[in-house]
Amino acid sequence: EKQIGNTYFGTNPELLIGSAINELLNTLSNKPRTFQPKRRRPSADTIIKIEHNNLKSRQNIVQTYQNYCLQIEESFLDIDTQIINGKTIILENLQNLYFEVLDELGIDYISVDIIDINKIREYSDDIIDYIILKLKNSSIESSNCNLPHEAIDIGIKVIVAHAFIECIIMENPNP
């Protein structure tokens, strides 16, 4: 059998490295906020993007984002003071995860001017799930993971929703 990747007998050295995503999660979780029992509606532009990408069972990330939109913006500003190019590194990682899942799904994005939106729409929730899972695994496996599971779960959803709203991942209805 052909094996691709490293094989470790003992501790994987990658687990000894910190993660920029965890620094952002730490910063986000330390921002003051209060529970908002009333549901906020997303902007009209966000609703158009949800419909354009056919986001169905993962609309909850956008709803979670609504309660953290100010804190995530502040956290991205803070992360650049902690890590050189921290925001850029995180956004590039999110975009790379998006391209990675498109590769997995066989959706061409290199040799075309416009990605086949019908394929994106068909797999939209799977694309979001893939990105969330990869980020969560990266966070949990990093040496600087010292947050409760709930903070990681909510924070990852907020970060992915931010990337969705800012057109880092998924497709912009107004290219």
PDB file of C-alpha atoms in Angstrom, residues 32 36 56 58 61 77 79-80 82 88 93 112 119 128 130 138 164 171:
ATOM      1  CA  PRO A  32     -16.881  41.209  27.016  1.00  0.00           C
ATOM      2  CA  GLN A  36     -28.715  38.112  23.532  1.00  0.00           C
ATOM      3  CA  LYS A  56     -29.350  25.124   4.276  1.00  0.00           C
ATOM      4  CA  ARG A  58     -25.508  25.528   8.293  1.00  0.00           C
ATOM      5  CA  ILE A  61     -23.261  29.767  11.892  1.00  0.00           C
ATOM      6  CA  LEU A  77      -7.440  43.774  15.104  1.00  0.00           C
ATOM      7  CA  ILE A  79      -4.484  39.287  16.664  1.00  0.00           C
ATOM      8  CA  ASP A  80      -2.217  41.379  14.470  1.00  0.00           C
ATOM      9  CA  GLN A  82       0.087  39.300  18.900  1.00  0.00           C
ATOM     10  CA  THR A  88      -3.812  37.472   7.026  1.00  0.00           C
ATOM     11  CA  ASN A  93      -5.802  29.398   5.966  1.00  0.00           C
ATOM     12  CA  VAL A 112     -12.326  28.586 -14.941  1.00  0.00           C
ATOM     13  CA  LYS A 119     -21.840  22.362  -7.653  1.00  0.00           C
ATOM     14  CA  ILE A 128     -18.909  24.463   5.609  1.00  0.00           C
ATOM     15  CA  TYR A 130     -15.374  20.373   6.224  1.00  0.00           C
ATOM     16  CA  SER A 138      -6.318  22.183  14.230  1.00  0.00           C
ATOM     17  CA  PHE A 164     -18.477  33.432   4.684  1.00  0.00           C
ATOM     18  CA  GLU A 171     -19.084  32.349  -3.627  1.00  0.00           C
TER      19      GLU A 171
END
